[in-house]
Short mmCIF file of C-alpha atoms and ligand atoms in Angstrom, two decimals:
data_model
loop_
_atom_site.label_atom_id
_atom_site.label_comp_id
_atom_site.label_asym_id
_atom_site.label_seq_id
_atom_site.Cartn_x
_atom_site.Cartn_y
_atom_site.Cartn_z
CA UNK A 20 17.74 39.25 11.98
CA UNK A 21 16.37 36.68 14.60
CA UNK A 22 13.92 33.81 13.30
CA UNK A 23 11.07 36.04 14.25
CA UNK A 24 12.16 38.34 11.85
CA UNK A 25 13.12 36.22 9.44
CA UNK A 26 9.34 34.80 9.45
CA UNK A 27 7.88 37.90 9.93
CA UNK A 28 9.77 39.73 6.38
CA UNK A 29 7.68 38.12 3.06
CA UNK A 30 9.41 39.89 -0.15
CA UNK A 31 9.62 37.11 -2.14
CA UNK A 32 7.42 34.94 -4.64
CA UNK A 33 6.48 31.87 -2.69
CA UNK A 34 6.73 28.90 -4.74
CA UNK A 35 7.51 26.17 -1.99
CA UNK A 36 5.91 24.31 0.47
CA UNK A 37 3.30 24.66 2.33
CA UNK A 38 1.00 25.10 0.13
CA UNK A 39 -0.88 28.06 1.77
CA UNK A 40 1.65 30.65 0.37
CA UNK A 41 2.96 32.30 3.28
CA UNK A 42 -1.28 32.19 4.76
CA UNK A 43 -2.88 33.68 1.59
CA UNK A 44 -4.78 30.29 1.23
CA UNK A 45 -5.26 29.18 4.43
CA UNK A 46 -8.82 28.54 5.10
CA UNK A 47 -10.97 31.21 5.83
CA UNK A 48 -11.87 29.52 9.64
CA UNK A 49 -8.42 29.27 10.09
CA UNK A 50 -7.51 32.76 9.14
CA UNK A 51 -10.65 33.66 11.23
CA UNK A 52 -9.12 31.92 14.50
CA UNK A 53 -5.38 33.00 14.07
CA UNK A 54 -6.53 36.89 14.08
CA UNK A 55 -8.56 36.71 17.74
CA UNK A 56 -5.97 37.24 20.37
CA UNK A 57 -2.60 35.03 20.44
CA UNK A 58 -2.72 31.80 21.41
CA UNK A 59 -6.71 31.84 22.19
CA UNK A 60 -6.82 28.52 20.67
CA UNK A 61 -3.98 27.05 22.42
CA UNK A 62 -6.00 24.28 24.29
CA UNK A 63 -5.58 20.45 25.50
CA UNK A 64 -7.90 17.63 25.15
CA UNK A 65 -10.51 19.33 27.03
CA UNK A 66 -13.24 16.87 26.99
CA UNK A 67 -15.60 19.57 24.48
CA UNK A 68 -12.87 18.83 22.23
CA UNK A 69 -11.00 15.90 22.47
CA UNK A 70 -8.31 14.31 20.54
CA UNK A 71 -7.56 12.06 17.31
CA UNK A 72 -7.26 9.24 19.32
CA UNK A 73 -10.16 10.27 21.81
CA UNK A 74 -13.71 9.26 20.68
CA UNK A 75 -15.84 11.82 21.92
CA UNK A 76 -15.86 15.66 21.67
CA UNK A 77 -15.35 17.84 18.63
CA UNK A 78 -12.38 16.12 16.85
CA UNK A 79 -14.49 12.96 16.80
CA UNK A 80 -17.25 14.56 15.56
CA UNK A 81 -15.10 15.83 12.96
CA UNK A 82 -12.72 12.83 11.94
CA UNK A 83 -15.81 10.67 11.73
CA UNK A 84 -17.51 13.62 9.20
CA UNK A 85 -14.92 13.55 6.91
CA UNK A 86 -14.71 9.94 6.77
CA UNK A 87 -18.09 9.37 6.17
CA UNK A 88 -18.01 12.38 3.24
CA UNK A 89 -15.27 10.20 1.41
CA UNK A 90 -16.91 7.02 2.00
CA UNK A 91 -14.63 5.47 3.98
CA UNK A 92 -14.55 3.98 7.52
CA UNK A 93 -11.78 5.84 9.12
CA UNK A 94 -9.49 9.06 9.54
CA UNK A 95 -7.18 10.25 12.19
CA UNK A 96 -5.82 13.67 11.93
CA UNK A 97 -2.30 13.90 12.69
CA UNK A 98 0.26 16.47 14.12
CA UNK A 99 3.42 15.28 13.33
CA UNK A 100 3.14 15.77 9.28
CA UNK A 101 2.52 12.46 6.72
CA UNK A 102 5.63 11.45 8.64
CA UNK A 103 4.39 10.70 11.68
CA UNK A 104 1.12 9.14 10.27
CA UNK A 105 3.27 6.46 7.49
CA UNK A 106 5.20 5.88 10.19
CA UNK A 107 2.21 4.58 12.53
CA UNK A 108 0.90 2.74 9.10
CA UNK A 109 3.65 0.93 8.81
CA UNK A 110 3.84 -0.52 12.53
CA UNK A 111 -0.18 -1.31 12.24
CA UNK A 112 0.78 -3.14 8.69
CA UNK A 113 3.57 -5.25 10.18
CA UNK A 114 5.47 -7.11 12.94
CA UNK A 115 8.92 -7.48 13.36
CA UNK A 116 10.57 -9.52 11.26
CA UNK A 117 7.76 -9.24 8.62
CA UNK A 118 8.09 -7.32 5.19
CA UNK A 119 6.57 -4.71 3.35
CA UNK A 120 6.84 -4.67 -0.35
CA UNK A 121 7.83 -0.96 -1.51
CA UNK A 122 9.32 1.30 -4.65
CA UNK A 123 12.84 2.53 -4.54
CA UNK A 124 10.91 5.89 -4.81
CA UNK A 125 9.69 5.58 -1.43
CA UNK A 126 9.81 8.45 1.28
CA UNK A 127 12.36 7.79 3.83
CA UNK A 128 9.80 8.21 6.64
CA UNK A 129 8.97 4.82 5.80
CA UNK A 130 12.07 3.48 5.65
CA UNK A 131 12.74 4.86 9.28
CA UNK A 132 9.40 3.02 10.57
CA UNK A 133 11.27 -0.07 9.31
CA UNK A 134 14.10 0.19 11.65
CA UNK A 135 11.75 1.51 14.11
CA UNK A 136 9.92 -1.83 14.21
CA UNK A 137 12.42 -4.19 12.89
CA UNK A 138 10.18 -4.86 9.71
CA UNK A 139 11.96 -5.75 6.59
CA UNK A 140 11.52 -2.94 3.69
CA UNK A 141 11.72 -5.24 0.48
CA UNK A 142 12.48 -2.11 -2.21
CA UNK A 143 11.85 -3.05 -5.58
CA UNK A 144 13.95 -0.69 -8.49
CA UNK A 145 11.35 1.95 -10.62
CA UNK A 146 11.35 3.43 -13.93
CA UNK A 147 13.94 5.79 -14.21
CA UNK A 148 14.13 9.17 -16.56
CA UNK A 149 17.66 9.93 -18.12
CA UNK A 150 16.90 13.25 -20.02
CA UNK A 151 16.09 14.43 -16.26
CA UNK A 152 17.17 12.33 -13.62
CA UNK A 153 13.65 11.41 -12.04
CA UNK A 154 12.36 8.22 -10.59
CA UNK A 155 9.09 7.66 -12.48
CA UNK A 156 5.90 5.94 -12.29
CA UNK A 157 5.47 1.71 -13.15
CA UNK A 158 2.10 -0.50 -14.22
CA UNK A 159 0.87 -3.63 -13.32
CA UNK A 160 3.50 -5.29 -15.04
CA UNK A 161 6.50 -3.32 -13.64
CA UNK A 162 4.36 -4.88 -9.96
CA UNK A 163 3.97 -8.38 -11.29
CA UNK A 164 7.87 -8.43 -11.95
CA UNK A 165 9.10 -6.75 -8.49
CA UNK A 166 6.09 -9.52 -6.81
CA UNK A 167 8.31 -12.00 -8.83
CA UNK A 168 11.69 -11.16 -7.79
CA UNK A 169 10.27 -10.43 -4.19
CA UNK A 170 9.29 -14.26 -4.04
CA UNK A 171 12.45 -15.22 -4.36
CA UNK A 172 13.26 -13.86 -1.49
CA UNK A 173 11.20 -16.07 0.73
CA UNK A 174 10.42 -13.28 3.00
CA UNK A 175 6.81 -12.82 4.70
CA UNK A 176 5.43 -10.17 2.83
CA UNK A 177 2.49 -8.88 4.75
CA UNK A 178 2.02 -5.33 2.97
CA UNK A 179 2.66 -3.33 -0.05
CA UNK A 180 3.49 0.56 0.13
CA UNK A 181 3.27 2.84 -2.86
CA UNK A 182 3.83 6.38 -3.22
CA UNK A 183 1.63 8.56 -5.37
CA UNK A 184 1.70 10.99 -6.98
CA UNK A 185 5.43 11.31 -6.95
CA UNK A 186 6.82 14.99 -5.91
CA UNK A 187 6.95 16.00 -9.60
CA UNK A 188 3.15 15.59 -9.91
CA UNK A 189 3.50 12.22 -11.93
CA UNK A 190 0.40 10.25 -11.30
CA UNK A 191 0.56 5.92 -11.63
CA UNK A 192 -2.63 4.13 -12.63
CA UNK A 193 -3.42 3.15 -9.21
CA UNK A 194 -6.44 1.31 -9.83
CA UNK A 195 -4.77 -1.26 -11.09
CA UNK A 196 -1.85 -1.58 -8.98
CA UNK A 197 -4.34 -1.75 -6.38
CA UNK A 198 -6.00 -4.30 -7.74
CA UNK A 199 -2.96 -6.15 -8.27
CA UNK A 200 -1.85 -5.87 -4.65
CA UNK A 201 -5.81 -7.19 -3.82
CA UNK A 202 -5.08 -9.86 -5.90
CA UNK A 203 -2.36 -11.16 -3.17
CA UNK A 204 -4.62 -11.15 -0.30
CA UNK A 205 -2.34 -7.89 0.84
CA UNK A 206 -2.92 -4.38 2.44
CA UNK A 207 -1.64 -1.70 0.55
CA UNK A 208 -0.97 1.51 1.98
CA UNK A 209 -0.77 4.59 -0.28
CA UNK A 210 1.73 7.93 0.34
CA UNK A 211 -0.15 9.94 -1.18
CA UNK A 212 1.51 12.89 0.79
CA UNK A 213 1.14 15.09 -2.93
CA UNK A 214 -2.05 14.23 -3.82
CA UNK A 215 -4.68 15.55 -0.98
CA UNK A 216 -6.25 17.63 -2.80
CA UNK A 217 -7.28 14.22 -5.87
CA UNK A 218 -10.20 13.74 -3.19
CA UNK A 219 -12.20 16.81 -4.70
CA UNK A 220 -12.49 14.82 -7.65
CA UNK A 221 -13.06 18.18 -9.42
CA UNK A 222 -11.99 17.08 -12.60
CA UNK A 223 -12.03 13.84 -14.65
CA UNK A 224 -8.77 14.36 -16.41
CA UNK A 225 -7.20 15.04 -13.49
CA UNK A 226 -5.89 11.69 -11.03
CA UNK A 227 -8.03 10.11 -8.24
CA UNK A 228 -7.23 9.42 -4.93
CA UNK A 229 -6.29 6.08 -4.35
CA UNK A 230 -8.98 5.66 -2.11
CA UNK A 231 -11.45 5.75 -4.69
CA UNK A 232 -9.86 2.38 -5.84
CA UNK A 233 -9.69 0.66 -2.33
CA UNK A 234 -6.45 1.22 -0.93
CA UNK A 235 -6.88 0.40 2.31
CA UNK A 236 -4.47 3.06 4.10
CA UNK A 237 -3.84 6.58 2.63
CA UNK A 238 -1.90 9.21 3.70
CA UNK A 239 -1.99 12.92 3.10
CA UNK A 240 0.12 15.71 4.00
CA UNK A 241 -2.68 18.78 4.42
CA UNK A 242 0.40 21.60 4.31
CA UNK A 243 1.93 19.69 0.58
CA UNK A 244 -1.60 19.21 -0.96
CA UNK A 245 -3.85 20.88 0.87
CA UNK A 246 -3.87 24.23 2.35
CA UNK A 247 -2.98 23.94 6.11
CA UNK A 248 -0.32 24.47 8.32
CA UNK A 249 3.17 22.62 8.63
CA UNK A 250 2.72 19.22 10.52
CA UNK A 251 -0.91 18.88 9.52
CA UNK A 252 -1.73 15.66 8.07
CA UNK A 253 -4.79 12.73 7.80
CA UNK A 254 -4.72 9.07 7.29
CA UNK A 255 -7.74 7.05 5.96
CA UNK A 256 -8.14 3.66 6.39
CA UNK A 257 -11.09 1.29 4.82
CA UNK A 258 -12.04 -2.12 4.40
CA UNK A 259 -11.43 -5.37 6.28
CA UNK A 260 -7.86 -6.16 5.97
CA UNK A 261 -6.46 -3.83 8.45
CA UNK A 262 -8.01 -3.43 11.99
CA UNK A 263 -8.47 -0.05 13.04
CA UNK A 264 -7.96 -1.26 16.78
CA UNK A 265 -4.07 -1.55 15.39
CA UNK A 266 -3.70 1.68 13.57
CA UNK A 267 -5.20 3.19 16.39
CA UNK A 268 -2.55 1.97 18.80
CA UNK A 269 0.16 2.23 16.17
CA UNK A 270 -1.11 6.00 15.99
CA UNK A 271 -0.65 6.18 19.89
CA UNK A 272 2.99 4.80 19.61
CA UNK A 273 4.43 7.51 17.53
CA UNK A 274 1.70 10.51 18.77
CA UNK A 275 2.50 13.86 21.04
CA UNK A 276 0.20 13.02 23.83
CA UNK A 277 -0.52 16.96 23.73
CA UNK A 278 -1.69 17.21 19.88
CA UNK A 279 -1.77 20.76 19.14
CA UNK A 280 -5.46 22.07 19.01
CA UNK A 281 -4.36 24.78 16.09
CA UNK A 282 -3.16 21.87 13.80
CA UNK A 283 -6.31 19.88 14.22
CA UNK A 284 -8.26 22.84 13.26
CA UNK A 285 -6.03 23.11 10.36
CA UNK A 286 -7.00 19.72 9.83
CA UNK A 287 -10.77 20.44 9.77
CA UNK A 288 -10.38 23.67 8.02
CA UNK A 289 -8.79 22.07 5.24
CA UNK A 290 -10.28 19.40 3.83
CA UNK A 291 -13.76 21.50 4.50
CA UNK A 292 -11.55 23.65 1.77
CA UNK A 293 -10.92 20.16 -0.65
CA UNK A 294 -14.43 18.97 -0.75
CA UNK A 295 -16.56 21.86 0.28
CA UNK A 296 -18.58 23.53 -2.35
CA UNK A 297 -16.99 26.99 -2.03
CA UNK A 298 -13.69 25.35 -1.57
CA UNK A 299 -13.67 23.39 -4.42
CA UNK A 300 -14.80 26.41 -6.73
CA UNK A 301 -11.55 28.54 -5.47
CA UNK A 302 -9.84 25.19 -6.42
CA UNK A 303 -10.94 25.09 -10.12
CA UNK A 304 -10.17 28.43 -10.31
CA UNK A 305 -6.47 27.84 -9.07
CA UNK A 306 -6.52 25.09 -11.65
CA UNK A 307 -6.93 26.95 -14.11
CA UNK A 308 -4.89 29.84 -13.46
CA UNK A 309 -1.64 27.26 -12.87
CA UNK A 310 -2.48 26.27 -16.24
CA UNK A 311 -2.38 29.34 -17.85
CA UNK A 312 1.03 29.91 -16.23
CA UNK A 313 2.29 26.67 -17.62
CA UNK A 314 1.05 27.65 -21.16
CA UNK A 315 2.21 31.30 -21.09
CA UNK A 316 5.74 30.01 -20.03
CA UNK A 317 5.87 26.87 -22.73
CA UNK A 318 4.59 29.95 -25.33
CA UNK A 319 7.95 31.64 -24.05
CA UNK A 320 9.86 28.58 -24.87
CA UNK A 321 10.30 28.30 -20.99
CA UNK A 322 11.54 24.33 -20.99
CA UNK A 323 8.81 22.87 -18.56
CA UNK A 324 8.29 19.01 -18.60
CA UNK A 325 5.04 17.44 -18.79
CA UNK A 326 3.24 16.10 -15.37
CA UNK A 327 0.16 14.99 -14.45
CA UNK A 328 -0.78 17.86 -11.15
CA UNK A 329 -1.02 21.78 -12.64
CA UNK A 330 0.22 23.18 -9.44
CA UNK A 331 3.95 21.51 -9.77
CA UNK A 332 5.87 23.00 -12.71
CA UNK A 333 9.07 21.06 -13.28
CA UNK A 334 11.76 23.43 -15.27
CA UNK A 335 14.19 21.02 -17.21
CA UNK A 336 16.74 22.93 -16.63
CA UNK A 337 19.68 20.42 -17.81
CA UNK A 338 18.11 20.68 -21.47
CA UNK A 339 19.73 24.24 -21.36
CA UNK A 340 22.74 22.47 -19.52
CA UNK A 341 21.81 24.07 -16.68
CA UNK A 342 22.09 22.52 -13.44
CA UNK A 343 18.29 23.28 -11.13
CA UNK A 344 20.54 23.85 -7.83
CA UNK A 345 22.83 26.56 -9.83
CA UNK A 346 18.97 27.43 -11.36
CA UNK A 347 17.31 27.99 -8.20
CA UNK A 348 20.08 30.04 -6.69
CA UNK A 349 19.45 32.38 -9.26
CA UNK A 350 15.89 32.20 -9.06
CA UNK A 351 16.14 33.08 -5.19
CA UNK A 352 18.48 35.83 -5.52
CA UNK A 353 15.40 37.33 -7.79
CA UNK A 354 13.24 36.35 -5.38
CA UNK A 355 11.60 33.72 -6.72
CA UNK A 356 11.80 30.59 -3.80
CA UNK A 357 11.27 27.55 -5.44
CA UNK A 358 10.84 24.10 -3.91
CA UNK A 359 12.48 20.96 -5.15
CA UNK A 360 15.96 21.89 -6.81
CA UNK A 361 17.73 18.92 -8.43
CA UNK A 362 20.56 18.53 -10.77
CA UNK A 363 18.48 18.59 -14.21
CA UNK A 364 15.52 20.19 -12.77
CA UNK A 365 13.89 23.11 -10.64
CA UNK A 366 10.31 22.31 -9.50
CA UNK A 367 8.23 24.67 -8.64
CA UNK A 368 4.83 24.23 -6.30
CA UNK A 369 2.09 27.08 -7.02
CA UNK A 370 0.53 26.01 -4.03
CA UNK A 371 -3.24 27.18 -3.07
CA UNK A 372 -2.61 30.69 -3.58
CA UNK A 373 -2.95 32.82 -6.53
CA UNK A 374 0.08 33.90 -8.42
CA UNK A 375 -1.77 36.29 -11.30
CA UNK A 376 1.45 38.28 -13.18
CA UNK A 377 3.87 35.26 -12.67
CA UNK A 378 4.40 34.13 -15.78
CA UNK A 379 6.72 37.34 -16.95
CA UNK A 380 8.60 37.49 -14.13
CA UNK A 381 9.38 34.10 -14.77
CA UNK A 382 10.11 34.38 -18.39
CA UNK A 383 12.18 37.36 -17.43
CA UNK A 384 14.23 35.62 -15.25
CA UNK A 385 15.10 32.59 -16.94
CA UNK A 386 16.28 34.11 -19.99
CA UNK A 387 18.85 36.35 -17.60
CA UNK A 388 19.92 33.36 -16.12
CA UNK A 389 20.17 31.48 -19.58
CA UNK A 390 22.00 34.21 -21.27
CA UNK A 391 24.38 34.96 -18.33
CA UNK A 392 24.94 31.15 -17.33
CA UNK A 393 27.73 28.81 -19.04
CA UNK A 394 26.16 25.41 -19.85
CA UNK A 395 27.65 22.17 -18.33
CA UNK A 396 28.64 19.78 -21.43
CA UNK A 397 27.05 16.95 -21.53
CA UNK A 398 24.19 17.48 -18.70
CA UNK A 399 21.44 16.32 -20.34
CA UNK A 400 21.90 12.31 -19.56
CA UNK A 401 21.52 11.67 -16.18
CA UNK A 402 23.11 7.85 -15.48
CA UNK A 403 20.38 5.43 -13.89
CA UNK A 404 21.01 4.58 -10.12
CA UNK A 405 22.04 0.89 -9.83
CA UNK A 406 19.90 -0.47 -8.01
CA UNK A 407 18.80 -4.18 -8.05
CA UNK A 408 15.28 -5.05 -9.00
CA UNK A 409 14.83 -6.20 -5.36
CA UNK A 410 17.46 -5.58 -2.51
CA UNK A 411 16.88 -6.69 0.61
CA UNK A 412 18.63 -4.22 3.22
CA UNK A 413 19.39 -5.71 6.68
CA UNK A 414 16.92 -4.93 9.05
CA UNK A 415 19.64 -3.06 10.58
CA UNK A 416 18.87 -1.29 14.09
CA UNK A 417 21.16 0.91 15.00
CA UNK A 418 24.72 -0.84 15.53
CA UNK A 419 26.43 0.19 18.75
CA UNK A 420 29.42 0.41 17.03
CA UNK A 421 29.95 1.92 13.70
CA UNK A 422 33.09 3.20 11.65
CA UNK A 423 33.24 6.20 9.13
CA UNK A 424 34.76 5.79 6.18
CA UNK A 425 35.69 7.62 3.03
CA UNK A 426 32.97 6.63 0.53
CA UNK A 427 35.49 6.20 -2.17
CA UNK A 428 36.86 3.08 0.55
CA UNK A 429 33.28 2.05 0.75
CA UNK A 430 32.98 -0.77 -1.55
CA UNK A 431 31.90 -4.09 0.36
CA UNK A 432 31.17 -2.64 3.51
CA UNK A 433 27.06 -2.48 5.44
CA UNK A 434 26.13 1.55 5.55
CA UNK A 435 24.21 1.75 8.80
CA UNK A 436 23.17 5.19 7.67
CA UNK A 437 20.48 6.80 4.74
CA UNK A 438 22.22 8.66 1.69
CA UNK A 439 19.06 10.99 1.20
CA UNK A 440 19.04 13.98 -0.46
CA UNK A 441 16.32 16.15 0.94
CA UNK A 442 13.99 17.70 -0.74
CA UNK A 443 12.52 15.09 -2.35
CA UNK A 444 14.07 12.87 0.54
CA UNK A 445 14.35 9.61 -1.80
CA UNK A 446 16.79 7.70 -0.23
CA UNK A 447 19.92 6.55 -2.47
CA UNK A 448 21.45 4.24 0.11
CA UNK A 449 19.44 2.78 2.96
CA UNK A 450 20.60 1.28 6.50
CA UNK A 451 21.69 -2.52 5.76
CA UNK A 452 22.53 -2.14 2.51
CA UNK A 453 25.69 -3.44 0.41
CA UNK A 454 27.64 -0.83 -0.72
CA UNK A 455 28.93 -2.93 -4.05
CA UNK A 456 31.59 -1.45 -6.84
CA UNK A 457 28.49 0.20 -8.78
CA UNK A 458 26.48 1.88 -6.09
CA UNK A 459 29.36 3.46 -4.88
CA UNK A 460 30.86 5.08 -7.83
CA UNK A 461 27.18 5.91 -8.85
CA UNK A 462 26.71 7.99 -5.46
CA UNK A 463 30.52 9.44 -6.52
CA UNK A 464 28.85 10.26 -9.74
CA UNK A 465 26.30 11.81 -7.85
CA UNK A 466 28.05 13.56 -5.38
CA UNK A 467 29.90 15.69 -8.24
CA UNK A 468 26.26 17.37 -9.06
CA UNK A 469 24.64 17.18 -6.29
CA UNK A 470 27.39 18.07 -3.97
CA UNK A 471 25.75 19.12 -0.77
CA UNK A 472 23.20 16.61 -0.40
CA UNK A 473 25.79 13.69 -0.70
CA UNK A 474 27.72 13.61 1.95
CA UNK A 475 31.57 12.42 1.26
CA UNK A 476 31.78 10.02 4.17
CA UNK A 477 29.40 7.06 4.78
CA UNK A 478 29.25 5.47 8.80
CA UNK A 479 29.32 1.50 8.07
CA UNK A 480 29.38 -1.80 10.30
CA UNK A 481 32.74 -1.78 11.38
C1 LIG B 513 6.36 11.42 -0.89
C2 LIG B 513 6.42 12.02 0.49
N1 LIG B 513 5.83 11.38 1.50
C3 LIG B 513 5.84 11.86 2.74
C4 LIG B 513 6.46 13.05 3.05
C5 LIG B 513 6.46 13.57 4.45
O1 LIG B 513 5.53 14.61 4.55
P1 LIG B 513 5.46 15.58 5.82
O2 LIG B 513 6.39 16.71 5.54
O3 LIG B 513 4.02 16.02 5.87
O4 LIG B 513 5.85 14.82 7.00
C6 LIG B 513 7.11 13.75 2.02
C7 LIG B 513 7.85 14.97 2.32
O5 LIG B 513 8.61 15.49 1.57
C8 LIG B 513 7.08 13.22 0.71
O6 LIG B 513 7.67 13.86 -0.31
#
């Protein structure tokens, strides 16, 4: 069919990422601007205009707006997704050769800005849940600990990065990991690449964005949490401890120096839609309606496990002994496109748009697939990865020389390369790490159920 036609056709139930649902959400001045002949937007820097890193003109105008509505100093809009802006965090947060405190959970973007700039990721190991085979949130405590462990290290930690919410929709106490981070004279920059739309504050039981509590770097990705296009992204920045003279150049480092005017408008357009009166109303409304689907599908003994964002439903899938990647092939050939399958579970993103009638289909489908599916035996126990409280991978830049090598002949060699499944895009094995006797039949273990996304060959320091 051609990838025009492939993005032209829409038959199915959109319940991936971006969050707009194939444009249904995007924001009405968006919408407005993509219907006036093609391209008519298409523009440089012109000086009416600007740039994210210019400080005059229209973007300015805007960037400074927004930051000023959320009581903060700072925000660049960015082009190149919550990638590209973690990324230019991380090289404003440290030099090489210094080290950034962060969870295992952490996106791999960041871990890439570490061999980028030779800075040292110190990883620290996270809750883990058997019954489904997620990373989970940690407390102040869990921090004190990996702050322990990290001392003994004797690295210069300069930084701490945390991601959340996670990409399940489970939501820390950030206010007093923050604090905790404070309390070690340290930055702390916050992915919260799932959580843009916690700045409408629309709802107390609901989490707030970490920049309520002081974090002094967040990142959003506007297409994940907010309505916008692909590659549409902010980062906030407040406080004293980083100087936005550095994030600015750090920003330049990693930036397109031809930013694309739509995506900036996307920008613009949608945070208007996250703290904007009319915005936010649509946005208690979608609430709402994502927790009616939730209910109706829990009433129809649906096995959904409990989160703390409406808009992600996780399907446990391996309670049934059901594997989500078997799951979601099902799902699709009914035409329901999920987003995150896994082996115990298939999450789902509702997204901005409004999915009225769902809930039967749904309920529909998953009892075809139960009652035409043979369970896995014993699927419901998923083994935790083996990770040490704190590792300290190399700072490994890419070797010039590396040799490939069966992973089952792994054990005591240096990977040079990631082991990330993608989506979520956790990393399992990062450049510079050991691979000892227990990661490696772990990632065996995990290659059996998650056989696509773990590859059977690993490239290591010869
Ligand atoms: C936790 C987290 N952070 C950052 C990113 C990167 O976001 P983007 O796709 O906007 O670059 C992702 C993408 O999956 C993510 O899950």
């Amino acid at each position: 069919m051609g990838l025009i036609g492939l993005l032209s056709s829409n038959k199915s139930v959109n319940l991936f990422l971006p969050a707009h649902g194939r444009g249904s959400a995007l924001p009405p001045g968006l919408q407005k601007l993509l219907k006036l002949k093609p391209a008519l937007w298409d523009l440089p820097e012109l000086y009416e205009i600007g740039g994210p890193l210019i400080n005059e003109g229209a973007i300015a105008e805007s960037q400074k707006f927004f930051a000023s509505e959320m009581g903060v100093d700072r925000c660049w809009y960015g082009v190149n997704g919550a990638t590209g802006l973690l990324q230019s965090s991380l090289l404003a947060l440290a030099r090489p050769g210094q080290a950034v405190l962060m969870p295992r959970n952490i996106h791999k973007s960041c871990i890439q800005a570490c061999l980028l700039g030779g800075i040292k990721p110190i990883l620290f190991d996270v809750p883990f849940l058997s019954d489904r085979g997620h990373s989970y949130t940690f407390d102040k405590k869990w921090l004190q600990k990996a702050f322990q462990k990290a001392k003994e290290l004797d690295e210069n930690i300069v930084a701490v990065a945390l991601v959340n919410p996670t990409y399940h929709g489970y939501s820390a106490d950030m206010n007093s990991l923050i604090k905790e981070i404070h309390s070690y004279s340290l930055p702390v920059l916050v992915d919260e690449a799932h959580g843009a739309h916690l700045i409408s504050g629309i709802r107390s039981d609901l989490p707030s964005s970490a920049l309520s509590f002081g974090a002094d770097m967040v990142v959003h990705s506007l297409h994940k949490s907010a309505p916008g296009l692909v590659q549409s992204a902010v980062l906030w920045s407040q406080g004293g401890r980083v100087d936005p003279f550095i994030i600015e150049k750090s920003i330049e480092l990693l930036q397109t120096s031809s930013p694309s005017a739509l995506l900036l408008a996307s920008c613009e357009t949608s945070l208007k839609e996250l703290i904007g009166n009319k915005g936010k109303k649509k946005l208690i409304s979608r609430l709402e309606e994502a927790e009616l689907i939730s209910e109706f599908l829990i009433n129809n003994q649906v096995p959904l496990l409990e989160n703390n964002d409406p808009f992600r439903i996780i399907l446990h899938t391996s309670k049934f002994g059901l594997s989500g990647i078997d799951v979601d092939k099902k799902f699709i050939k009914q035409r329901i496109i999920g987003e995150l399958p896994e082996p115990g579970t298939l999450t789902f993103c509702l997204g901005f748009s409004s999915h009225k009638g769902l809930g039967k289909k749904f309920v529909r489908i998953w009892n075809q697939i139960v009652q035409s599916s043979s369970p896995i035996n014993n699927f419901s126990f998923f083994k935790r990865p083996p990770f040490n409280i704190v590792s300290k991978p190399c700072s490994a830049t890419w070797p010039s020389a590396f040799e490939k090598v069966h992973l089952k002949e792994s054990v005591g060699r240096v990977s040079v390369e990631m082991v990330c499944p993608y989506p979520p895009g956790i990393p399992l094995l990062v450049p510079g790490e050991i691979l000892d006797k227990a990661r490696v039949e772990w990632l065996l273990e995990q290659r059996e159920i998650w056989p696509e996304q773990i590859p059977s060959f690993v490239r290591v320091i010869p």
